[in-house]
Coordinates of C-alpha atoms in Angstrom, one line a residue:
Chain V
M944 CA 62.4 -18.0 16.1
K945 CA 63.2 -21.6 16.6
E946 CA 60.7 -23.8 14.4
E947 CA 60.6 -26.4 17.2
S948 CA 60.0 -24.0 20.1
F949 CA 56.9 -22.3 18.3
E950 CA 55.7 -25.5 17.1
S951 CA 56.0 -27.3 20.4
Y952 CA 54.4 -24.1 21.7
I953 CA 51.4 -24.3 19.3
K954 CA 51.1 -28.2 19.7
E955 CA 51.4 -27.5 24.0
K956 CA 48.5 -25.0 23.6
L957 CA 46.1 -26.5 21.3
E958 CA 46.6 -30.3 21.8
Q959 CA 44.3 -30.6 24.7
Y960 CA 42.5 -27.1 24.0
D961 CA 38.8 -27.8 23.8
S962 CA 36.5 -25.2 23.5
G963 CA 33.7 -27.4 24.0
A964 CA 30.9 -28.2 21.6
P965 CA 27.7 -26.1 21.9
M966 CA 24.4 -27.8 23.2
H967 CA 22.7 -28.0 19.7
V968 CA 25.7 -29.9 18.3
W969 CA 25.2 -32.5 20.8
E970 CA 21.5 -32.4 20.3
R971 CA 21.7 -33.0 16.7
I972 CA 24.4 -36.0 17.4
K973 CA 21.9 -37.5 19.5
K974 CA 19.1 -36.9 17.3
E975 CA 20.8 -38.4 14.3
K976 CA 22.1 -41.3 16.7
E977 CA 18.5 -42.0 17.9
E978 CA 17.6 -42.0 14.3
R979 CA 19.9 -44.6 13.2
K980 CA 19.6 -46.4 16.3
Y981 CA 15.7 -46.6 15.9
G982 CA 16.2 -47.5 12.0
F983 CA 18.4 -50.3 13.0
F984 CA 16.4 -51.1 16.1
F985 CA 13.4 -51.4 13.8
W986 CA 14.9 -53.8 11.4
K987 CA 16.5 -55.7 14.3
R988 CA 13.1 -55.9 16.2
Y989 CA 10.6 -55.8 13.1
G990 CA 12.6 -56.8 10.0
W991 CA 12.2 -60.4 10.7
F992 CA 8.5 -59.7 10.3
L993 CA 9.2 -58.3 7.2
I994 CA 10.9 -61.4 6.0
L995 CA 8.5 -63.6 7.5
A996 CA 5.3 -61.8 6.4
P997 CA 6.0 -62.7 2.6
I998 CA 6.6 -66.0 3.5
V999 CA 3.4 -66.8 5.8
M1000 CA 1.3 -64.9 3.3
G1001 CA 2.7 -66.6 0.5
V1002 CA 1.9 -70.0 2.6
G1003 CA -1.4 -69.0 3.1
Y1004 CA -1.8 -68.0 -0.5
F1005 CA -1.0 -71.5 -1.5
L1006 CA -2.8 -72.8 1.0
N1007 CA -5.9 -71.0 0.1
R1008 CA -5.2 -71.7 -3.7
S1009 CA -4.8 -75.5 -3.0
F1010 CA -8.0 -75.7 -1.2
S1011 CA -9.5 -73.8 -4.3
D1012 CA -7.7 -75.9 -6.9
T1013 CA -9.6 -79.0 -5.6
T1014 CA -13.0 -77.6 -6.8
A1015 CA -11.7 -77.3 -10.4
V1016 CA -9.1 -79.8 -11.7
P1017 CA -8.7 -79.9 -15.2
V1018 CA -9.2 -83.6 -16.1
A1019 CA -8.4 -83.5 -20.0
S1020 CA -7.9 -81.2 -22.8
V1021 CA -8.4 -83.2 -26.1
P1022 CA -8.5 -81.9 -29.5
S1023 CA -11.7 -83.1 -31.3
H1024 CA -10.9 -84.8 -34.6
P1025 CA -13.7 -84.7 -37.0
E1026 CA -12.1 -87.4 -39.2
S1027 CA -11.7 -89.5 -35.9
T1028 CA -13.2 -93.0 -36.2
H1029 CA -13.8 -92.9 -32.7
T1030 CA -10.6 -94.6 -31.5
S1031 CA -11.0 -93.2 -27.7
K1032 CA -10.9 -95.7 -25.1
Q1033 CA -13.4 -94.1 -22.6
V1034 CA -16.4 -92.2 -24.6
L1035 CA -18.9 -90.3 -22.7
S1036 CA -22.3 -91.2 -22.9
I1037 CA -24.7 -89.0 -21.2
P1038 CA -27.4 -90.9 -19.7
N1039 CA -30.7 -88.9 -20.5
Q1040 CA -31.9 -87.5 -17.1
Q1041 CA -30.1 -89.8 -15.1
T1042 CA -29.4 -88.3 -12.0
V1043 CA -30.2 -84.8 -10.3
S1044 CA -27.6 -82.4 -9.6
E1045 CA -27.3 -79.3 -7.0
K1046 CA -25.3 -77.6 -9.4
S1047 CA -25.7 -76.5 -13.0
V1048 CA -22.4 -75.3 -15.1
T1049 CA -22.8 -73.1 -17.7
V1050 CA -20.1 -73.5 -20.7
P1051 CA -20.3 -71.4 -23.5
I1052 CA -19.8 -73.3 -26.8
H1053 CA -18.0 -71.8 -29.9
E1054 CA -19.6 -72.0 -33.3
A1055 CA -18.7 -75.4 -34.6
T1056 CA -18.5 -76.7 -37.8
E1057 CA -16.8 -80.0 -37.4
H1058 CA -17.6 -83.2 -35.4
G1059 CA -15.7 -83.8 -32.4
V1060 CA -15.5 -86.7 -30.1
A1061 CA -15.6 -86.4 -26.4
E1062 CA -12.7 -88.2 -25.1
P1063 CA -12.4 -88.0 -21.3
S1064 CA -8.9 -88.1 -19.5
T1065 CA -7.3 -91.6 -19.0
D1066 CA -4.9 -89.9 -16.4
P1067 CA -4.2 -92.5 -13.6
K1068 CA -3.7 -89.6 -11.1
I1069 CA -7.3 -88.7 -11.4
G1070 CA -8.8 -92.2 -11.5
A1071 CA -8.6 -93.5 -14.8
G1072 CA -11.2 -91.8 -16.5
V1073 CA -14.5 -90.5 -16.5
E1074 CA -17.5 -91.6 -14.7
H1075 CA -20.8 -89.6 -15.6
I1076 CA -21.3 -86.5 -17.3
A1077 CA -24.2 -84.2 -16.4
S1078 CA -27.4 -84.4 -18.1
G1079 CA -29.0 -81.1 -19.1
T1080 CA -29.8 -79.2 -22.2
S1081 CA -27.4 -77.9 -24.7
S1082 CA -27.7 -75.8 -27.7
P1083 CA -25.2 -75.5 -30.7
K1084 CA -23.7 -72.8 -32.6
G1085 CA -22.3 -70.4 -29.7
D1086 CA -24.9 -71.0 -27.1
A1087 CA -24.3 -72.0 -24.1
V1088 CA -24.7 -75.5 -22.9
T1089 CA -25.9 -75.9 -19.4
Y1090 CA -25.1 -79.2 -17.7
N1091 CA -26.5 -80.6 -14.4
P1092 CA -23.4 -82.3 -12.9
V1093 CA -24.3 -85.4 -11.7
L1094 CA -22.9 -87.0 -8.4
H1095 CA -21.4 -90.3 -8.5
E1096 CA -20.0 -92.7 -6.0
P1097 CA -16.1 -93.2 -6.6
K1098 CA -15.1 -96.1 -8.3
R1099 CA -11.7 -97.3 -9.5
T1100 CA -12.7 -99.5 -12.4
V1101 CA -13.6 -98.1 -15.8
Q1102 CA -15.8 -99.7 -18.0
K1103 CA -14.7 -99.2 -21.4
V1104 CA -17.4 -98.5 -23.8
K1105 CA -17.3 -98.5 -27.3
P1106 CA -17.3 -95.2 -28.8
S1107 CA -20.5 -94.9 -30.8
V1108 CA -21.2 -91.2 -31.1
Q1109 CA -19.7 -88.2 -32.8
W1110 CA -20.6 -85.4 -30.9
S1111 CA -21.5 -82.6 -33.3
H1112 CA -22.8 -79.1 -32.6
N1113 CA -24.7 -79.3 -35.7
Q1114 CA -26.7 -82.1 -34.0
K1115 CA -29.7 -81.7 -31.8
P1116 CA -29.2 -81.5 -28.4
Q1117 CA -31.8 -84.1 -27.8
A1118 CA -30.0 -86.4 -30.3
E1119 CA -26.7 -85.9 -28.4
R1120 CA -28.2 -87.0 -24.9
Q1121 CA -29.5 -90.1 -26.4
N1122 CA -26.7 -90.9 -28.2
L1123 CA -23.7 -90.3 -26.2
Q1124 CA -22.4 -92.9 -23.9
I1125 CA -20.2 -92.8 -20.7
S1126 CA -17.4 -94.5 -19.4
Q1127 CA -17.6 -95.3 -15.6
T1128 CA -14.7 -94.0 -13.5
S1129 CA -13.8 -93.2 -9.9
F1130 CA -13.9 -89.8 -9.0
D1131 CA -15.3 -89.1 -5.7
G1132 CA -17.9 -86.5 -5.5
A1133 CA -16.9 -84.8 -9.0
A1134 CA -18.8 -83.8 -11.8
F1135 CA -17.5 -82.5 -15.1
K1136 CA -17.8 -79.5 -17.0
L1137 CA -17.5 -79.8 -20.6
G1138 CA -16.6 -77.2 -22.7
Y1139 CA -15.1 -76.4 -26.2
W1140 CA -12.5 -74.0 -27.3
R1141 CA -10.9 -73.4 -30.6
H1142 CA -7.5 -74.6 -30.7
E1143 CA -5.5 -74.3 -34.2
N1144 CA -8.7 -73.9 -35.9
K1145 CA -10.0 -77.2 -34.2
Y1146 CA -12.5 -77.5 -31.6
V1147 CA -11.1 -79.0 -28.2
N1148 CA -13.1 -80.4 -25.7
T1149 CA -12.4 -79.8 -22.1
F1150 CA -13.5 -81.4 -19.2
Q1151 CA -13.2 -80.3 -15.5
I1152 CA -14.0 -82.1 -12.4
H1153 CA -16.0 -80.2 -9.8
P1154 CA -16.5 -81.6 -6.4
L1155 CA -20.0 -81.8 -5.4
Q1156 CA -22.0 -81.7 -2.4
P1157 CA -21.8 -85.0 -0.4
S1158 CA -25.6 -85.0 0.3
V1159 CA -26.3 -85.8 -3.1
K1160 CA -23.9 -88.5 -3.7
T1161 CA -25.1 -91.6 -5.3
L1162 CA -23.6 -94.8 -4.3
L1163 CA -22.9 -97.4 -6.9
P1164 CA -22.5 -101.0 -5.9
G1165 CA -18.7 -102.4 -6.0
C1166 CA -16.9 -99.1 -6.1
A1167 CA -13.8 -99.0 -3.9
P1168 CA -13.2 -95.5 -2.5
L1169 CA -10.4 -93.7 -4.1
R1170 CA -7.8 -91.3 -2.7
T1171 CA -8.9 -88.0 -3.5
G1172 CA -6.6 -85.9 -1.4
R1173 CA -3.2 -86.1 0.3
N1174 CA -3.4 -88.2 3.4
D1175 CA 0.3 -88.2 4.4
L1176 CA 1.9 -88.3 8.2
Y1177 CA 5.3 -87.9 8.2
L1178 CA 8.0 -88.6 10.9
E1179 CA 11.2 -86.3 10.6
V1180 CA 14.3 -86.6 12.1
Y1181 CA 17.0 -84.0 11.9
A1182 CA 20.1 -82.3 13.1
G1183 CA 22.5 -80.0 12.5
P1184 CA 25.0 -76.9 13.0
D1185 CA 23.6 -73.7 14.1
Y1186 CA 25.2 -70.2 14.0
S1187 CA 24.1 -67.7 16.7
I1188 CA 24.1 -63.9 16.6
R1189 CA 23.9 -62.2 19.9
N1190 CA 22.2 -58.7 20.3
F1191 CA 22.7 -56.4 23.5
S1192 CA 20.3 -54.1 24.4
S1193 CA 19.9 -52.0 27.7
A1194 CA 18.3 -48.9 28.8
T1195 CA 21.1 -47.7 30.5
R1196 CA 23.5 -47.9 27.5
P1197 CA 26.6 -49.6 29.3
I1198 CA 29.3 -49.1 26.4
N1199 CA 32.1 -50.2 28.6
Y1200 CA 30.6 -53.4 29.8
V1201 CA 29.0 -54.1 26.3
T1202 CA 32.4 -53.5 24.9
Q1203 CA 34.1 -55.6 27.6
R1204 CA 31.6 -58.7 27.2
M1205 CA 32.1 -58.6 23.3
S1206 CA 35.7 -58.7 23.7
V1207 CA 35.9 -61.7 26.0
E1208 CA 33.1 -63.8 24.5
N1209 CA 33.1 -65.5 21.4
N1210 CA 30.6 -67.1 19.5
R1211 CA 31.0 -70.9 18.8
M1212 CA 29.0 -73.3 16.5
G1213 CA 26.3 -74.7 18.0
Y1214 CA 23.9 -77.6 17.0
S1215 CA 20.1 -78.6 17.2
V1216 CA 18.4 -81.9 17.0
G1217 CA 14.7 -82.8 16.8
V1218 CA 11.7 -84.8 15.8
R1219 CA 8.8 -83.9 13.9
I1220 CA 5.7 -84.9 12.7
S1221 CA 4.1 -83.5 9.6
K1222 CA 0.5 -83.9 8.7
S1223 CA -0.8 -83.0 5.2
M1224 CA -3.3 -80.4 5.0
G1225 CA -3.9 -80.2 1.5
E1226 CA -2.1 -81.5 -1.5
R1227 CA 0.8 -79.4 -1.1
T1228 CA 0.7 -77.9 2.5
L1229 CA 1.6 -79.6 5.5
M1230 CA 1.5 -78.8 9.3
K1231 CA 4.6 -79.7 11.3
T1232 CA 5.1 -80.0 14.9
G1233 CA 7.5 -81.9 17.3
V1234 CA 10.3 -81.5 19.6
N1235 CA 13.7 -79.5 19.1
Y1236 CA 16.7 -79.2 21.1
S1237 CA 19.1 -76.4 20.3
Q1238 CA 22.4 -75.4 22.0
I1239 CA 24.2 -72.3 21.5
N1240 CA 28.0 -72.5 22.5
E1241 CA 30.1 -69.4 23.5
Q1242 CA 33.5 -69.4 24.5
M1243 CA 34.7 -66.7 27.1
K1244 CA 38.4 -66.1 27.3
L1245 CA 39.4 -63.8 30.2
V1246 CA 42.6 -62.4 30.6
T1247 CA 43.8 -61.0 33.6
E1248 CA 47.2 -59.1 33.5
K1249 CA 49.4 -58.5 36.8
E1250 CA 47.7 -61.5 38.6
K1251 CA 49.4 -62.4 41.8
R1252 CA 49.9 -65.9 42.9
L1253 CA 50.9 -66.3 46.6
T1254 CA 52.5 -69.5 47.3
Q1255 CA 53.3 -70.8 50.5
I1256 CA 56.0 -73.4 51.3
I1257 CA 56.3 -75.5 54.0
S1258 CA 59.8 -77.6 54.3
I1259 CA 60.4 -79.9 57.2
R1260 CA 63.7 -81.2 58.1
I1261 CA 65.0 -83.4 60.9
V1262 CA 68.1 -82.3 62.7
V1263 CA 70.0 -84.8 64.9
R1264 CA 71.8 -83.2 67.6
A1265 CA 74.7 -84.3 69.5
P1266 CA 73.2 -85.9 72.5
G1267 CA 71.2 -88.0 70.0
D1268 CA 68.0 -86.5 70.1
T1269 CA 66.1 -85.3 66.7
L1270 CA 64.7 -82.3 66.1
R1271 CA 62.2 -81.7 63.7
V1272 CA 62.3 -78.0 62.1
R1273 CA 59.6 -76.8 60.1
D1274 CA 60.1 -73.6 57.8
T1275 CA 57.4 -71.7 56.2
S1276 CA 58.0 -69.2 53.4
Y1277 CA 56.1 -67.5 50.9
F1278 CA 56.6 -66.3 47.7
E1279 CA 54.4 -64.2 45.5
Q1280 CA 54.3 -64.4 41.5
T1281 CA 52.9 -61.9 39.1
G1282 CA 51.5 -63.0 36.0
T1283 CA 48.9 -62.9 33.0
N1284 CA 45.9 -65.2 34.3
Y1285 CA 44.2 -66.8 31.2
R1286 CA 40.6 -68.1 32.3
T1287 CA 38.7 -70.0 29.4
T1288 CA 34.9 -70.7 30.1
Y1289 CA 32.4 -72.8 27.8
N1290 CA 29.1 -71.2 27.9
R1291 CA 26.4 -73.4 27.1
F1292 CA 22.7 -72.0 26.4
R1293 CA 20.3 -74.8 26.1
F1294 CA 16.5 -74.7 24.6
V1295 CA 14.0 -77.2 24.5
D1296 CA 11.4 -75.8 22.1
V1297 CA 8.1 -77.1 20.1
P1298 CA 7.9 -75.8 16.7
V1299 CA 4.7 -75.2 15.0
L1300 CA 5.1 -74.8 11.2
F1301 CA 3.1 -74.5 8.2
T1302 CA 4.6 -76.2 5.2
Y1303 CA 4.1 -75.7 1.5
E1304 CA 5.6 -78.0 -0.8
F1305 CA 6.6 -77.8 -4.5
G1306 CA 8.8 -79.6 -7.3
N1307 CA 8.8 -83.1 -8.5
Q1308 CA 8.2 -85.2 -5.5
D1309 CA 9.7 -88.1 -7.3
R1310 CA 13.1 -86.4 -7.5
I1311 CA 14.1 -83.2 -5.8
S1312 CA 11.1 -81.0 -4.3
F1313 CA 11.1 -78.2 -2.3
A1314 CA 9.2 -76.7 0.9
L1315 CA 8.7 -73.6 2.6
N1316 CA 8.4 -73.6 6.0
A1317 CA 7.2 -70.7 8.5
G1318 CA 5.7 -70.7 12.0
L1319 CA 6.4 -70.2 15.8
V1320 CA 8.7 -71.9 17.8
F1321 CA 7.6 -72.2 21.4
N1322 CA 10.2 -72.4 24.2
I1323 CA 9.7 -75.1 26.7
V1324 CA 12.5 -74.7 28.8
S1325 CA 15.8 -73.1 28.6
F1326 CA 18.7 -73.9 30.7
Y1327 CA 22.3 -72.5 31.1
K1328 CA 25.5 -73.4 32.1
G1329 CA 29.0 -71.0 32.1
E1330 CA 30.1 -67.8 33.3
V1331 CA 29.6 -64.1 32.2
L1332 CA 31.3 -60.9 33.6
D1333 CA 29.8 -59.1 36.0
T1334 CA 29.4 -55.0 36.2
S1335 CA 33.1 -55.1 37.7
F1336 CA 34.6 -57.3 34.9
L1337 CA 34.8 -60.5 37.3
P1338 CA 33.5 -63.7 36.1
V1339 CA 30.4 -65.1 38.1
P1340 CA 28.3 -68.1 37.1
I1341 CA 25.1 -68.0 34.9
T1342 CA 22.0 -68.7 36.7
T1343 CA 18.3 -68.5 36.3
R1344 CA 17.4 -66.6 39.4
E1345 CA 15.5 -63.5 39.6
G1346 CA 17.2 -60.4 40.4
K1347 CA 19.1 -57.2 38.7
G1348 CA 22.4 -58.9 38.1
V1349 CA 24.0 -59.7 34.6
N1350 CA 23.7 -63.2 35.5
N1351 CA 20.1 -63.7 35.7
W1352 CA 18.5 -65.8 32.9
R1353 CA 15.2 -66.9 31.8
S1354 CA 14.2 -70.5 32.2
N1355 CA 11.6 -70.0 29.4
I1356 CA 12.3 -67.3 26.8
G1357 CA 8.6 -67.7 25.3
Y1358 CA 8.4 -67.7 21.3
G1359 CA 9.9 -67.2 18.3
F1360 CA 9.8 -66.8 14.6
Y1361 CA 11.0 -69.8 12.4
A1362 CA 11.5 -69.7 8.4
G1363 CA 13.2 -72.2 6.5
L1364 CA 13.4 -73.8 3.1
T1365 CA 13.6 -77.5 2.6
I1366 CA 15.1 -79.3 -0.3
Q1367 CA 14.2 -82.7 -0.4
K1368 CA 15.4 -85.7 -2.1
Y1369 CA 13.3 -88.8 -2.9
V1370 CA 15.2 -91.8 -1.4
S1371 CA 12.3 -94.3 -1.5
P1372 CA 8.8 -94.3 -1.8
N1373 CA 8.4 -94.1 2.1
L1374 CA 11.7 -92.0 2.5
N1375 CA 13.0 -88.6 1.8
A1376 CA 16.3 -87.2 2.9
F1377 CA 16.2 -83.1 3.6
A1378 CA 18.4 -80.3 4.2
E1379 CA 16.8 -77.2 5.6
P1380 CA 18.5 -74.0 5.9
Y1381 CA 16.5 -72.0 8.5
I1382 CA 16.3 -68.7 10.7
R1383 CA 15.1 -68.4 14.2
Y1384 CA 14.5 -64.9 15.8
N1385 CA 13.7 -65.2 19.4
V1386 CA 11.4 -62.5 20.4
T1387 CA 12.2 -62.6 24.2
P1388 CA 15.9 -62.2 25.5
V1389 CA 17.5 -64.8 27.2
S1390 CA 18.3 -62.7 30.4
Q1391 CA 15.4 -61.2 32.7
N1392 CA 13.3 -58.2 32.2
D1393 CA 15.2 -56.4 34.8
S1394 CA 18.6 -57.5 34.1
Y1395 CA 21.5 -55.2 33.7
I1396 CA 21.5 -56.1 30.1
Q1397 CA 19.3 -57.7 27.8
Q1398 CA 20.6 -60.5 25.6
R1399 CA 18.9 -61.9 22.9
Y1400 CA 20.0 -64.8 20.3
S1401 CA 18.9 -65.2 16.6
V1402 CA 19.9 -68.4 15.1
F1403 CA 21.0 -69.2 11.7
G1404 CA 21.2 -73.1 11.1
L1405 CA 21.1 -76.0 8.8
Q1406 CA 19.1 -79.0 9.6
L1407 CA 20.0 -82.2 7.7
G1408 CA 17.5 -85.2 8.2
V1409 CA 15.3 -87.9 6.9
R1410 CA 11.6 -87.8 6.3
Y1411 CA 9.8 -91.1 6.4
N1412 CA 5.8 -91.4 5.5
L1413 CA 4.2 -93.3 7.9
F1414 CA 1.0 -93.6 6.0
A1415 CA 2.8 -94.8 2.8
N1416 CA 1.7 -98.5 3.0
R1417 CA -1.9 -97.5 3.7
Q1418 CA -2.2 -95.3 1.0
R1419 CA -0.6 -97.2 -1.8
Chain G
M1129 CA 37.1 -32.4 19.8
L1130 CA 35.1 -29.5 18.3
T1131 CA 38.5 -27.7 18.1
V1132 CA 40.1 -30.4 16.2
C1133 CA 37.4 -30.3 13.8
I1134 CA 37.7 -26.3 13.7
R1135 CA 41.2 -26.5 12.8
Y1136 CA 40.6 -28.7 9.9
A1137 CA 37.0 -27.2 8.7
F1138 CA 36.4 -24.4 6.5
D1139 CA 34.1 -22.8 9.0
K1140 CA 32.5 -23.5 12.3
M1141 CA 29.5 -24.9 10.5
E1142 CA 31.6 -27.6 9.0
A1143 CA 33.2 -28.0 12.0
E1144 CA 30.3 -28.9 13.6
D1145 CA 29.2 -31.1 10.6
I1146 CA 32.4 -33.0 11.2
L1147 CA 31.8 -33.5 14.8
Q1148 CA 28.6 -35.1 14.4
D1149 CA 29.5 -37.4 11.7
A1150 CA 32.7 -38.3 13.8
F1151 CA 30.6 -39.1 16.8
I1152 CA 28.0 -41.3 15.1
K1153 CA 30.7 -43.0 13.6
V1154 CA 32.1 -43.6 17.4
Y1155 CA 28.7 -45.1 18.4
K1156 CA 28.6 -46.9 15.5
N1157 CA 32.1 -48.7 15.9
I1158 CA 32.4 -48.6 19.6
S1159 CA 32.7 -52.4 19.7
K1160 CA 35.6 -52.3 17.4
F1161 CA 37.5 -50.1 20.3
K1162 CA 40.0 -52.8 21.5
H1163 CA 41.1 -51.0 24.8
E1164 CA 44.7 -50.9 23.2
G1165 CA 45.3 -47.4 23.7
S1166 CA 43.3 -44.3 25.3
F1167 CA 39.9 -44.0 24.2
E1168 CA 40.3 -40.4 23.8
G1169 CA 43.0 -40.9 21.2
W1170 CA 40.9 -43.5 19.4
I1171 CA 38.2 -40.8 19.1
R1172 CA 40.6 -38.2 17.8
R1173 CA 42.0 -40.4 15.2
I1174 CA 38.2 -40.8 13.8
V1175 CA 37.4 -37.2 14.3
V1176 CA 40.6 -36.5 12.3
N1177 CA 40.2 -38.9 9.7
T1178 CA 36.2 -37.5 9.3
A1179 CA 37.6 -34.3 8.9
L1180 CA 40.0 -35.2 6.2
K1181 CA 37.3 -37.1 4.4
H1182 CA 35.6 -33.8 4.6
C1183 CA 38.3 -31.9 3.4
S1184 CA 38.7 -34.3 0.3
K1185 CA 35.4 -33.6 -0.8
R1186 CA 36.6 -29.7 -1.5
K1187 CA 39.5 -31.1 -3.5
L1188 CA 42.5 -30.1 -1.5
H1189 CA 45.1 -28.0 -3.5
F1190 CA 48.5 -28.4 -2.5
E1191 CA 51.1 -25.9 -3.8
E1192 CA 54.7 -26.9 -4.2
M1193 CA 57.4 -24.8 -2.7
K1194 CA 59.1 -22.1 -4.9
P1195 CA 62.6 -21.8 -5.0
D1196 CA 62.8 -18.3 -3.7
S1197 CA 61.5 -19.3 -0.4
G1198 CA 64.3 -17.0 1.6
M1199 CA 65.5 -17.8 4.9
D1200 CA 63.2 -18.1 8.1
R1201 CA 63.0 -15.2 10.0
V1202 CA 64.0 -15.1 13.7
V1203 CA 61.1 -14.2 16.1
D1204 CA 61.6 -13.8 19.5
P1205 CA 59.4 -16.1 21.8
Q1206 CA 57.9 -13.3 23.5
A1207 CA 56.3 -12.4 20.2
Y1208 CA 53.9 -15.5 20.2
Q1209 CA 53.9 -16.5 24.1
H1210 CA 51.3 -13.9 24.6
L1211 CA 49.0 -15.6 22.2
S1212 CA 46.2 -17.5 23.5
E1213 CA 44.6 -20.8 22.1
T1214 CA 41.9 -18.5 20.3
D1215 CA 44.8 -16.6 18.6
L1216 CA 46.4 -19.6 17.6
L1217 CA 43.5 -21.3 16.2
K1218 CA 42.8 -17.9 14.0
L1219 CA 46.3 -18.0 12.9
I1220 CA 45.9 -21.4 11.6
H1221 CA 42.7 -21.0 10.3
G1222 CA 44.3 -18.5 7.9
L1223 CA 46.7 -20.7 6.5
P1224 CA 45.8 -21.8 3.0
E1225 CA 44.0 -25.3 3.2
G1226 CA 46.7 -27.4 2.2
Y1227 CA 49.1 -26.0 4.5
R1228 CA 46.9 -25.9 7.3
I1229 CA 46.0 -29.7 7.1
V1230 CA 49.7 -30.7 6.8
F1231 CA 50.6 -28.5 9.7
N1232 CA 47.8 -29.8 11.9
L1233 CA 48.6 -33.2 10.9
Y1234 CA 52.1 -32.9 11.5
V1235 CA 52.7 -30.5 14.3
I1236 CA 49.6 -31.0 16.6
E1237 CA 48.6 -34.6 15.7
G1238 CA 52.0 -35.9 15.5
Y1239 CA 51.9 -37.8 12.2
S1240 CA 55.1 -38.3 10.1
H1241 CA 55.4 -37.2 6.7
D1242 CA 55.1 -40.7 5.5
E1243 CA 51.8 -41.1 7.1
I1244 CA 50.6 -37.8 6.0
A1245 CA 51.5 -38.7 2.8
S1246 CA 49.8 -42.1 2.7
M1247 CA 46.6 -40.2 4.4
L1248 CA 46.2 -37.4 1.8
N1249 CA 47.3 -39.5 -1.1
I1250 CA 50.4 -37.0 -1.9
Q1251 CA 54.2 -37.2 -2.2
E1252 CA 56.1 -37.2 1.1
S1253 CA 58.1 -34.0 -0.2
T1254 CA 54.7 -32.1 -0.9
S1255 CA 53.8 -32.8 2.6
R1256 CA 57.2 -31.6 3.5
S1257 CA 57.2 -28.3 1.5
Q1258 CA 53.5 -27.8 2.6
L1259 CA 55.0 -27.7 6.3
V1260 CA 57.6 -25.3 5.4
K1261 CA 55.4 -22.8 3.9
A1262 CA 52.9 -23.2 6.7
R1263 CA 55.5 -22.5 9.2
R1264 CA 56.7 -19.8 7.2
F1265 CA 53.5 -18.0 7.0
L1266 CA 52.6 -18.6 10.5
Q1267 CA 56.0 -16.9 11.3
N1268 CA 55.3 -14.2 9.2
E1269 CA 51.8 -13.4 10.8
V1270 CA 53.3 -13.8 14.3
L1271 CA 55.9 -11.1 13.3
K1272 CA 52.9 -9.0 11.8
L1273 CA 51.1 -9.2 15.2
Q1274 CA 54.2 -8.2 17.1
K1275 CA 54.9 -5.2 15.1
S1276 CA 50.9 -4.0 15.4
I1277 CA 51.1 -4.7 19.1
A1278 CA 54.5 -2.8 19.2
I1279 CA 53.0 0.3 17.3

């Protein structure tokens, strides 16, 4: 037996032989494919929510906390030194039954064996001191002291009062109230919670400011209002490169068409520019909106082999014959060329959007700070230019008309999700420079609903810009 | 493609598993197909590679050719020309696994010994020896069949 003939016989018999797979195999393949596709589909469609949800929740949490924090700002935490000779610049005094409060704060007092001097904060950020303290009753040695917070009109100036009292828990509460003095300060609608805790075997005074009801404010003459919360308005201008990711989806699963499209179309770097207004909502939270223009670029390189080109050549010559007359002879000829046609088209997908973003800022505002941005981007108008392949793989122009073709696109793609991280660099009191890498996920495809194929873009980008504080002069 | 899988697989169940894995790979990587060759050939390569991956999990054992291999017997073409595809598949499936894989890759898929050696991570000489042994095994089987038919 010749090896070649035997082997070629086997090859001939088996190379193209196909017994056909039973149906259950195809069912299994289909099922697994659907499962994988669903998993991928789920991630593609809802994965962004999984990314955005913690960001939004985080922003919401910090927003909430930021508002909550304004109700309990620690003012001072000053150890009490019993041997102190009352050198504090601002000493509390408690006017006896000076004002009436709507709130009362109960602060436990630990057992005190040493004298302590109450020293209110001199932190300039919070208005250089303490204005008033509540009147109330207190009981020494582990009992609770109940203070009725007193409302005061904000005031910038501080009246430094000579410290005159060592506040001891061994003293009678009545005596405390009579002897303690107060320095006026500048908190807008705030009262104090005074407490003690044991720190390194010494008793520590603590003060906390609590905002009080506006209805019980007491005006003090000559007290200018002080900034109590952030009230900034920023103008942001930015521009930067974008990289887009394209997703195809279709109910008919035109694999060949998608493959052909992907093989001839290449993504190119896009860009976005915009202007935003940022308004502070809290100490660290802002809301942003503005106008954003972005452009996604693609290059379509279509190579058509065996392209035929017919060229017509017309040659005219003048013949002078013997009698002297001239004859005009016109010859027409054709020749056909066969070659490869290279066609390059640049597609532009342009979007004008209005972002609505929530921002949480953190870090050192005077050096480098960060901000988390999350929100929605609403498309105002979309317009496109270029060519795509139709189902017969011929280039057709992109239009925004209705219909079922492959070149029918939306003039508005609805809304999308936006998440970004801003890195801000302090430049001047009014100006910050920032870089913001971001992700944008468009919910709606750029193609029409009844198009042959759905085409959706997600964008990763970097925005570089500056932020100018429009209210800076007003506040400072 | 199931037949391709059967030629490499231990049994039909494994062949179906190979086919399933291979087609999932095809769907997953359909975008990588560059239209440079035939689509069927591309799928076939994926199927073969998937089958080899499955086989490698079983730890293939390739036997080296013994010196006393003897001469090839001469078999009349009539002895195998009546064999159907199913019979041939059974014959091939009767080969030891190492022989079978090399025989499939070399004879049916058309890979060279060099390519087989790199695909299976073996020596080129091992591939050659496995083919010779497979060939001889099949010849013996065909002769046995011929004798049984004659009887």
